[in-house]
Amino acid sequence: MIYSYCKKCKLESPGDTCQGCGKRATAAAQRDIWSIASVPLADGRIWFSVLYTLLCVIALLLLMIFGLEAMLSGNAKTAMLWNGPLSKYIFAILPLGLLATFICLLAQGREVNVYVLDPQGAHLQTWHQPSRIKSWARLQCADKDKDVPQQDGSVMHLSQERHMLWKDVQNVKYKPGKAVIYLYHTPHCAPMALKLPPDEYDLAAAYVGKYCKGK
C-alpha cells in the first residue's frame, strides 16, 4: 500500500494525499509498504537450497577422496575403499543434513516480513517473537536490544534487515503467478525476493518498474 509523508504536518498517511493538510505528496515522499507472514519450514526455496548444498558437499567429498585414491592407488584399492563404511558415512550427510534443517526450521516458527519500496531502493525487515530458541535456530544471538514494542502492546524481535539500492539492481524478474518479484544484485544469482499478497502485486511491480527500466 502506498504511504506518503508530509513534511509540513510531519504525518505519514495512507495514499498519496496528506490526511492533515490535504496536499498531494510528491513521488519522492511516497513509499510502498506491505507485510507478509511466512513459515520458513514451508518455504520450498529454502529446502531446495539446502538439498543442493548437501548434494554438492557429497559430490565434492566423493571426488576428493575416491578420485584421489584412484589416482594414487589404482582402481582395486578404490573399490575396496568404496565397499567399506566410508562411502556410507558420506551419503549419510544427506539425511542427517535434512533432519538438522527440519529441526532448525521447525524451531524458527512463524515470522513476519515487512517490505518497503522507496525512491532509494527496496528494504526488508524480518520480525519474529522474542525467543532465544528462535534466534539460535536462525544462527543469531538473542540480542535484547532488538526487541521492539509494537503498537498493539506486543513485542517483536528484529531478526534481520536487508537493503538493495535501485542503482545496484542488475536484473529484475517478475513472477505474477507466484506473486514474487526478484531483484538481482548480480545478473542471475542470489536475488532479493519481494513476496507479495496477490492484490499488492501490480502496485509493487509498477513501483519497481519505474526505477528499474530496462533491467
C-alpha atoms as a printed R data frame, in Angstrom:
    type eleno elety resid chain resno      x       y       z
1   ATOM     1    CA   MET     A     1  0.000   0.000   0.000
2   ATOM     2    CA   ILE     A     2  1.250   3.486  -0.826
3   ATOM     3    CA   TYR     A     3  2.076   5.734   2.126
4   ATOM     4    CA   SER     A     4  3.134   9.359   1.865
5   ATOM     5    CA   TYR     A     5  4.968  11.614   4.307
6   ATOM     6    CA   CYS     A     6  4.102  15.284   4.644
7   ATOM     7    CA   LYS     A     7  6.994  17.435   5.906
8   ATOM     8    CA   LYS     A     8  4.645  20.278   6.780
9   ATOM     9    CA   CYS     A     9  2.353  18.177   9.003
10  ATOM    10    CA   LYS     A    10  5.057  15.671   9.946
11  ATOM    11    CA   LEU     A    11  2.495  12.978   9.288
12  ATOM    12    CA   GLU     A    12  2.563   9.730   7.308
13  ATOM    13    CA   SER     A    13 -0.757   8.982   5.643
14  ATOM    14    CA   PRO     A    14 -2.076   6.072   3.605
15  ATOM    15    CA   GLY     A    15 -2.422   7.008  -0.056
16  ATOM    16    CA   ASP     A    16 -0.738   9.874  -1.891
17  ATOM    17    CA   THR     A    17 -2.580  12.700  -0.089
18  ATOM    18    CA   CYS     A    18 -1.814  14.064   3.386
19  ATOM    19    CA   GLN     A    19 -4.684  13.500   5.797
20  ATOM    20    CA   GLY     A    20 -3.679  16.663   7.657
21  ATOM    21    CA   CYS     A    21 -3.484  19.371   5.014
22  ATOM    22    CA   GLY     A    22 -4.927  17.519   2.019
23  ATOM    23    CA   LYS     A    23 -1.867  18.261  -0.113
24  ATOM    24    CA   ARG     A    24 -0.778  15.642  -2.650
25  ATOM    25    CA   ALA     A    25  2.650  14.202  -1.886
26  ATOM    26    CA   THR     A    26  5.470  14.242  -4.400
27  ATOM    27    CA   ALA     A    27  6.789  10.969  -5.806
28  ATOM    28    CA   ALA     A    28  9.895  11.299  -3.613
29  ATOM    29    CA   ALA     A    29  7.701  11.306  -0.490
30  ATOM    30    CA   GLN     A    30  5.758   8.159  -1.405
31  ATOM    31    CA   ARG     A    31  6.603   4.640  -0.258
32  ATOM    32    CA   ASP     A    32  5.054   1.277  -0.999
33  ATOM    33    CA   ILE     A    33  4.802  -0.749   2.216
34  ATOM    34    CA   TRP     A    34  3.375  -4.202   2.849
35  ATOM    35    CA   SER     A    35  3.930  -7.146   5.158
36  ATOM    36    CA   ILE     A    36  3.503 -10.859   4.722
37  ATOM    37    CA   ALA     A    37  3.686 -13.675   7.273
38  ATOM    38    CA   SER     A    38  5.600 -16.826   6.447
39  ATOM    39    CA   VAL     A    39  6.741 -20.102   7.971
40  ATOM    40    CA   PRO     A    40 10.338 -20.968   6.958
41  ATOM    41    CA   LEU     A    41  9.579 -24.688   7.377
42  ATOM    42    CA   ALA     A    42  7.133 -24.457   4.459
43  ATOM    43    CA   ASP     A    43  9.429 -22.426   2.176
44  ATOM    44    CA   GLY     A    44 10.356 -24.596  -0.804
45  ATOM    45    CA   ARG     A    45 13.224 -22.293  -1.816
46  ATOM    46    CA   ILE     A    46 14.979 -22.963   1.489
47  ATOM    47    CA   TRP     A    47 14.633 -26.734   1.092
48  ATOM    48    CA   PHE     A    48 15.878 -26.595  -2.497
49  ATOM    49    CA   SER     A    49 18.945 -24.566  -1.437
50  ATOM    50    CA   VAL     A    50 19.714 -26.961   1.416
51  ATOM    51    CA   LEU     A    51 19.301 -30.037  -0.790
52  ATOM    52    CA   TYR     A    52 21.502 -28.523  -3.488
53  ATOM    53    CA   THR     A    53 24.198 -27.629  -0.944
54  ATOM    54    CA   LEU     A    54 24.195 -31.100   0.641
55  ATOM    55    CA   LEU     A    55 24.443 -32.808  -2.749
56  ATOM    56    CA   CYS     A    56 27.352 -30.549  -3.704
57  ATOM    57    CA   VAL     A    57 29.145 -31.382  -0.447
58  ATOM    58    CA   ILE     A    58 28.652 -35.119  -1.016
59  ATOM    59    CA   ALA     A    59 29.823 -34.903  -4.624
60  ATOM    60    CA   LEU     A    60 32.889 -32.894  -3.604
61  ATOM    61    CA   LEU     A    61 33.841 -35.353  -0.864
62  ATOM    62    CA   LEU     A    62 33.399 -38.334  -3.178
63  ATOM    63    CA   LEU     A    63 35.512 -36.684  -5.851
64  ATOM    64    CA   MET     A    64 38.269 -35.681  -3.454
65  ATOM    65    CA   ILE     A    65 38.506 -38.951  -1.533
66  ATOM    66    CA   PHE     A    66 37.820 -41.616  -4.144
67  ATOM    67    CA   GLY     A    67 39.198 -39.664  -7.087
68  ATOM    68    CA   LEU     A    68 42.458 -39.054  -5.259
69  ATOM    69    CA   GLU     A    69 42.597 -42.693  -4.135
70  ATOM    70    CA   ALA     A    70 42.115 -43.877  -7.713
71  ATOM    71    CA   MET     A    71 44.950 -41.641  -8.910
72  ATOM    72    CA   LEU     A    72 47.361 -42.736  -6.181
73  ATOM    73    CA   SER     A    73 46.494 -46.397  -5.552
74  ATOM    74    CA   GLY     A    74 44.550 -47.621  -8.570
75  ATOM    75    CA   ASN     A    75 41.048 -48.937  -9.086
76  ATOM    76    CA   ALA     A    76 41.404 -52.050  -6.920
77  ATOM    77    CA   LYS     A    77 42.061 -50.189  -3.692
78  ATOM    78    CA   THR     A    78 39.472 -47.599  -4.641
79  ATOM    79    CA   ALA     A    79 36.872 -50.360  -4.973
80  ATOM    80    CA   MET     A    80 37.855 -51.720  -1.549
81  ATOM    81    CA   LEU     A    81 37.522 -48.245  -0.055
82  ATOM    82    CA   TRP     A    82 34.139 -47.785  -1.739
83  ATOM    83    CA   ASN     A    83 32.820 -51.054  -0.292
84  ATOM    84    CA   GLY     A    84 33.913 -50.013   3.191
85  ATOM    85    CA   PRO     A    85 31.958 -47.864   5.671
86  ATOM    86    CA   LEU     A    86 33.412 -44.550   4.461
87  ATOM    87    CA   SER     A    87 31.056 -44.234   1.490
88  ATOM    88    CA   LYS     A    88 28.066 -44.906   3.757
89  ATOM    89    CA   TYR     A    89 29.206 -42.164   6.136
90  ATOM    90    CA   ILE     A    90 29.465 -39.711   3.251
91  ATOM    91    CA   PHE     A    91 25.991 -40.490   1.916
92  ATOM    92    CA   ALA     A    92 24.619 -40.232   5.459
93  ATOM    93    CA   ILE     A    93 25.314 -36.496   5.226
94  ATOM    94    CA   LEU     A    94 22.140 -36.102   3.146
95  ATOM    95    CA   PRO     A    95 19.526 -37.477   5.587
96  ATOM    96    CA   LEU     A    96 21.341 -36.035   8.607
97  ATOM    97    CA   GLY     A    97 21.572 -32.632   6.966
98  ATOM    98    CA   LEU     A    98 17.887 -32.681   6.049
99  ATOM    99    CA   LEU     A    99 16.961 -33.737   9.590
100 ATOM   100    CA   ALA     A   100 19.050 -30.928  11.109
101 ATOM   101    CA   THR     A   101 17.441 -28.466   8.706
102 ATOM   102    CA   PHE     A   102 13.966 -29.688   9.649
103 ATOM   103    CA   ILE     A   103 14.701 -29.195  13.357
104 ATOM   104    CA   CYS     A   104 16.130 -25.700  12.836
105 ATOM   105    CA   LEU     A   105 13.276 -24.560  10.597
106 ATOM   106    CA   LEU     A   106 10.702 -26.040  12.964
107 ATOM   107    CA   ALA     A   107 12.252 -24.116  15.857
108 ATOM   108    CA   GLN     A   108 12.181 -20.866  13.877
109 ATOM   109    CA   GLY     A   109  8.405 -20.866  13.847
110 ATOM   110    CA   ARG     A   110  6.459 -18.040  12.221
111 ATOM   111    CA   GLU     A   111  7.938 -14.747  11.041
112 ATOM   112    CA   VAL     A   112  6.677 -11.520   9.518
113 ATOM   113    CA   ASN     A   113  8.472  -9.870   6.605
114 ATOM   114    CA   VAL     A   114  7.959  -6.127   6.189
115 ATOM   115    CA   TYR     A   115  8.855  -4.719   2.759
116 ATOM   116    CA   VAL     A   116  9.379  -1.060   1.883
117 ATOM   117    CA   LEU     A   117  9.957   0.384  -1.581
118 ATOM   118    CA   ASP     A   118 11.107   3.994  -1.634
119 ATOM   119    CA   PRO     A   119 12.978   6.220  -4.114
120 ATOM   120    CA   GLN     A   120 16.309   4.876  -2.831
121 ATOM   121    CA   GLY     A   121 15.635   1.166  -3.132
122 ATOM   122    CA   ALA     A   122 13.984  -1.923  -1.650
123 ATOM   123    CA   HIS     A   123 14.184  -2.724   2.047
124 ATOM   124    CA   LEU     A   124 13.268  -5.818   4.047
125 ATOM   125    CA   GLN     A   125 12.856  -6.357   7.767
126 ATOM   126    CA   THR     A   126 12.153  -9.778   9.270
127 ATOM   127    CA   TRP     A   127 10.462  -9.997  12.660
128 ATOM   128    CA   HIS     A   128  9.603 -12.857  14.989
129 ATOM   129    CA   GLN     A   129  8.500 -13.289  18.568
130 ATOM   130    CA   PRO     A   130 11.316 -12.802  21.101
131 ATOM   131    CA   SER     A   131 12.808 -16.195  21.884
132 ATOM   132    CA   ARG     A   132 16.345 -17.444  22.419
133 ATOM   133    CA   ILE     A   133 15.498 -20.693  20.628
134 ATOM   134    CA   LYS     A   134 14.059 -18.856  17.604
135 ATOM   135    CA   SER     A   135 17.179 -16.689  17.380
136 ATOM   136    CA   TRP     A   136 19.596 -19.593  17.844
137 ATOM   137    CA   ALA     A   137 17.718 -21.605  15.196
138 ATOM   138    CA   ARG     A   138 18.475 -18.738  12.807
139 ATOM   139    CA   LEU     A   139 22.159 -18.868  13.873
140 ATOM   140    CA   GLN     A   140 21.782 -15.476  15.557
141 ATOM   141    CA   CYS     A   141 22.435 -14.145  19.042
142 ATOM   142    CA   ALA     A   142 19.395 -13.384  21.177
143 ATOM   143    CA   ASP     A   143 20.042  -9.632  21.324
144 ATOM   144    CA   LYS     A   144 17.560  -7.988  23.701
145 ATOM   145    CA   ASP     A   145 18.266  -4.588  22.113
146 ATOM   146    CA   LYS     A   146 16.405  -5.781  19.017
147 ATOM   147    CA   ASP     A   147 13.175  -6.458  20.929
148 ATOM   148    CA   VAL     A   148 10.815  -3.674  19.827
149 ATOM   149    CA   PRO     A   149  7.440  -2.879  21.444
150 ATOM   150    CA   GLN     A   150  4.569  -2.761  18.938
151 ATOM   151    CA   GLN     A   151  1.500  -0.531  18.833
152 ATOM   152    CA   ASP     A   152 -0.761  -3.365  19.984
153 ATOM   153    CA   GLY     A   153  1.315  -3.873  23.119
154 ATOM   154    CA   SER     A   154  3.184  -6.963  21.927
155 ATOM   155    CA   VAL     A   155  6.948  -7.221  21.475
156 ATOM   156    CA   MET     A   156  8.675  -8.382  18.285
157 ATOM   157    CA   HIS     A   157 12.317  -9.189  17.657
158 ATOM   158    CA   LEU     A   158 14.089  -7.715  14.620
159 ATOM   159    CA   SER     A   159 15.781 -10.749  13.093
160 ATOM   160    CA   GLN     A   160 17.353  -9.204  10.009
161 ATOM   161    CA   GLU     A   161 17.441  -6.187   7.729
162 ATOM   162    CA   ARG     A   162 18.317  -6.174   4.066
163 ATOM   163    CA   HIS     A   163 18.607  -3.265   1.675
164 ATOM   164    CA   MET     A   164 19.103  -3.061  -2.091
165 ATOM   165    CA   LEU     A   165 19.528   0.272  -3.825
166 ATOM   166    CA   TRP     A   166 17.944   0.703  -7.242
167 ATOM   167    CA   LYS     A   167 21.296   1.695  -8.732
168 ATOM   168    CA   ASP     A   168 22.721  -1.693  -7.664
169 ATOM   169    CA   VAL     A   169 19.963  -3.770  -9.257
170 ATOM   170    CA   GLN     A   170 21.352  -5.629 -12.269
171 ATOM   171    CA   ASN     A   171 18.313  -7.687 -13.227
172 ATOM   172    CA   VAL     A   172 14.616  -7.946 -12.356
173 ATOM   173    CA   LYS     A   173 12.339 -10.955 -12.799
174 ATOM   174    CA   TYR     A   174  8.590 -10.612 -12.395
175 ATOM   175    CA   LYS     A   175  6.643 -13.716 -11.335
176 ATOM   176    CA   PRO     A   176  2.984 -12.623 -11.126
177 ATOM   177    CA   GLY     A   177  1.775 -16.215 -10.912
178 ATOM   178    CA   LYS     A   178  3.769 -16.689  -7.696
179 ATOM   179    CA   ALA     A   179  3.310 -13.066  -6.544
180 ATOM   180    CA   VAL     A   180  7.082 -12.589  -6.281
181 ATOM   181    CA   ILE     A   181  9.496 -10.043  -7.750
182 ATOM   182    CA   TYR     A   182 13.192 -10.969  -7.803
183 ATOM   183    CA   LEU     A   183 15.798  -8.195  -7.614
184 ATOM   184    CA   TYR     A   184 19.312  -9.322  -8.577
185 ATOM   185    CA   HIS     A   185 22.442  -7.600  -7.329
186 ATOM   186    CA   THR     A   186 24.302  -9.925  -9.706
187 ATOM   187    CA   PRO     A   187 22.913 -10.804 -13.143
188 ATOM   188    CA   HIS     A   188 21.440 -14.206 -12.273
189 ATOM   189    CA   CYS     A   189 22.045 -15.417  -8.692
190 ATOM   190    CA   ALA     A   190 21.265 -14.562  -5.046
191 ATOM   191    CA   PRO     A   191 18.221 -12.363  -5.610
192 ATOM   192    CA   MET     A   192 16.294 -10.351  -3.078
193 ATOM   193    CA   ALA     A   193 12.782 -11.808  -3.243
194 ATOM   194    CA   LEU     A   194  9.865  -9.427  -2.778
195 ATOM   195    CA   LYS     A   195  6.990 -11.684  -1.714
196 ATOM   196    CA   LEU     A   196  3.616 -10.024  -2.075
197 ATOM   197    CA   PRO     A   197 -0.055 -10.555  -1.359
198 ATOM   198    CA   PRO     A   198 -1.688 -11.062  -4.789
199 ATOM   199    CA   ASP     A   199 -3.681  -7.822  -4.527
200 ATOM   200    CA   GLU     A   200 -0.479  -5.818  -3.912
201 ATOM   201    CA   TYR     A   201  1.494  -7.259  -6.827
202 ATOM   202    CA   ASP     A   202  0.555  -4.834  -9.622
203 ATOM   203    CA   LEU     A   203  1.259  -1.779  -7.478
204 ATOM   204    CA   ALA     A   204  4.672  -3.065  -6.399
205 ATOM   205    CA   ALA     A   205  5.565  -4.158  -9.944
206 ATOM   206    CA   ALA     A   206  4.746  -0.656 -11.240
207 ATOM   207    CA   TYR     A   207  6.858   0.910  -8.478
208 ATOM   208    CA   VAL     A   208  9.834  -1.356  -9.235
209 ATOM   209    CA   GLY     A   209  9.436  -0.811 -12.975
210 ATOM   210    CA   LYS     A   210  9.636   2.963 -12.513
211 ATOM   211    CA   TYR     A   211 13.131   2.713 -11.031
212 ATOM   212    CA   CYS     A   212 14.390  -0.361 -12.903
213 ATOM   213    CA   LYS     A   213 13.535   0.397 -16.512
214 ATOM   214    CA   GLY     A   214 15.461  -1.783 -18.936
215 ATOM   215    CA   LYS     A   215 16.579  -4.211 -16.224
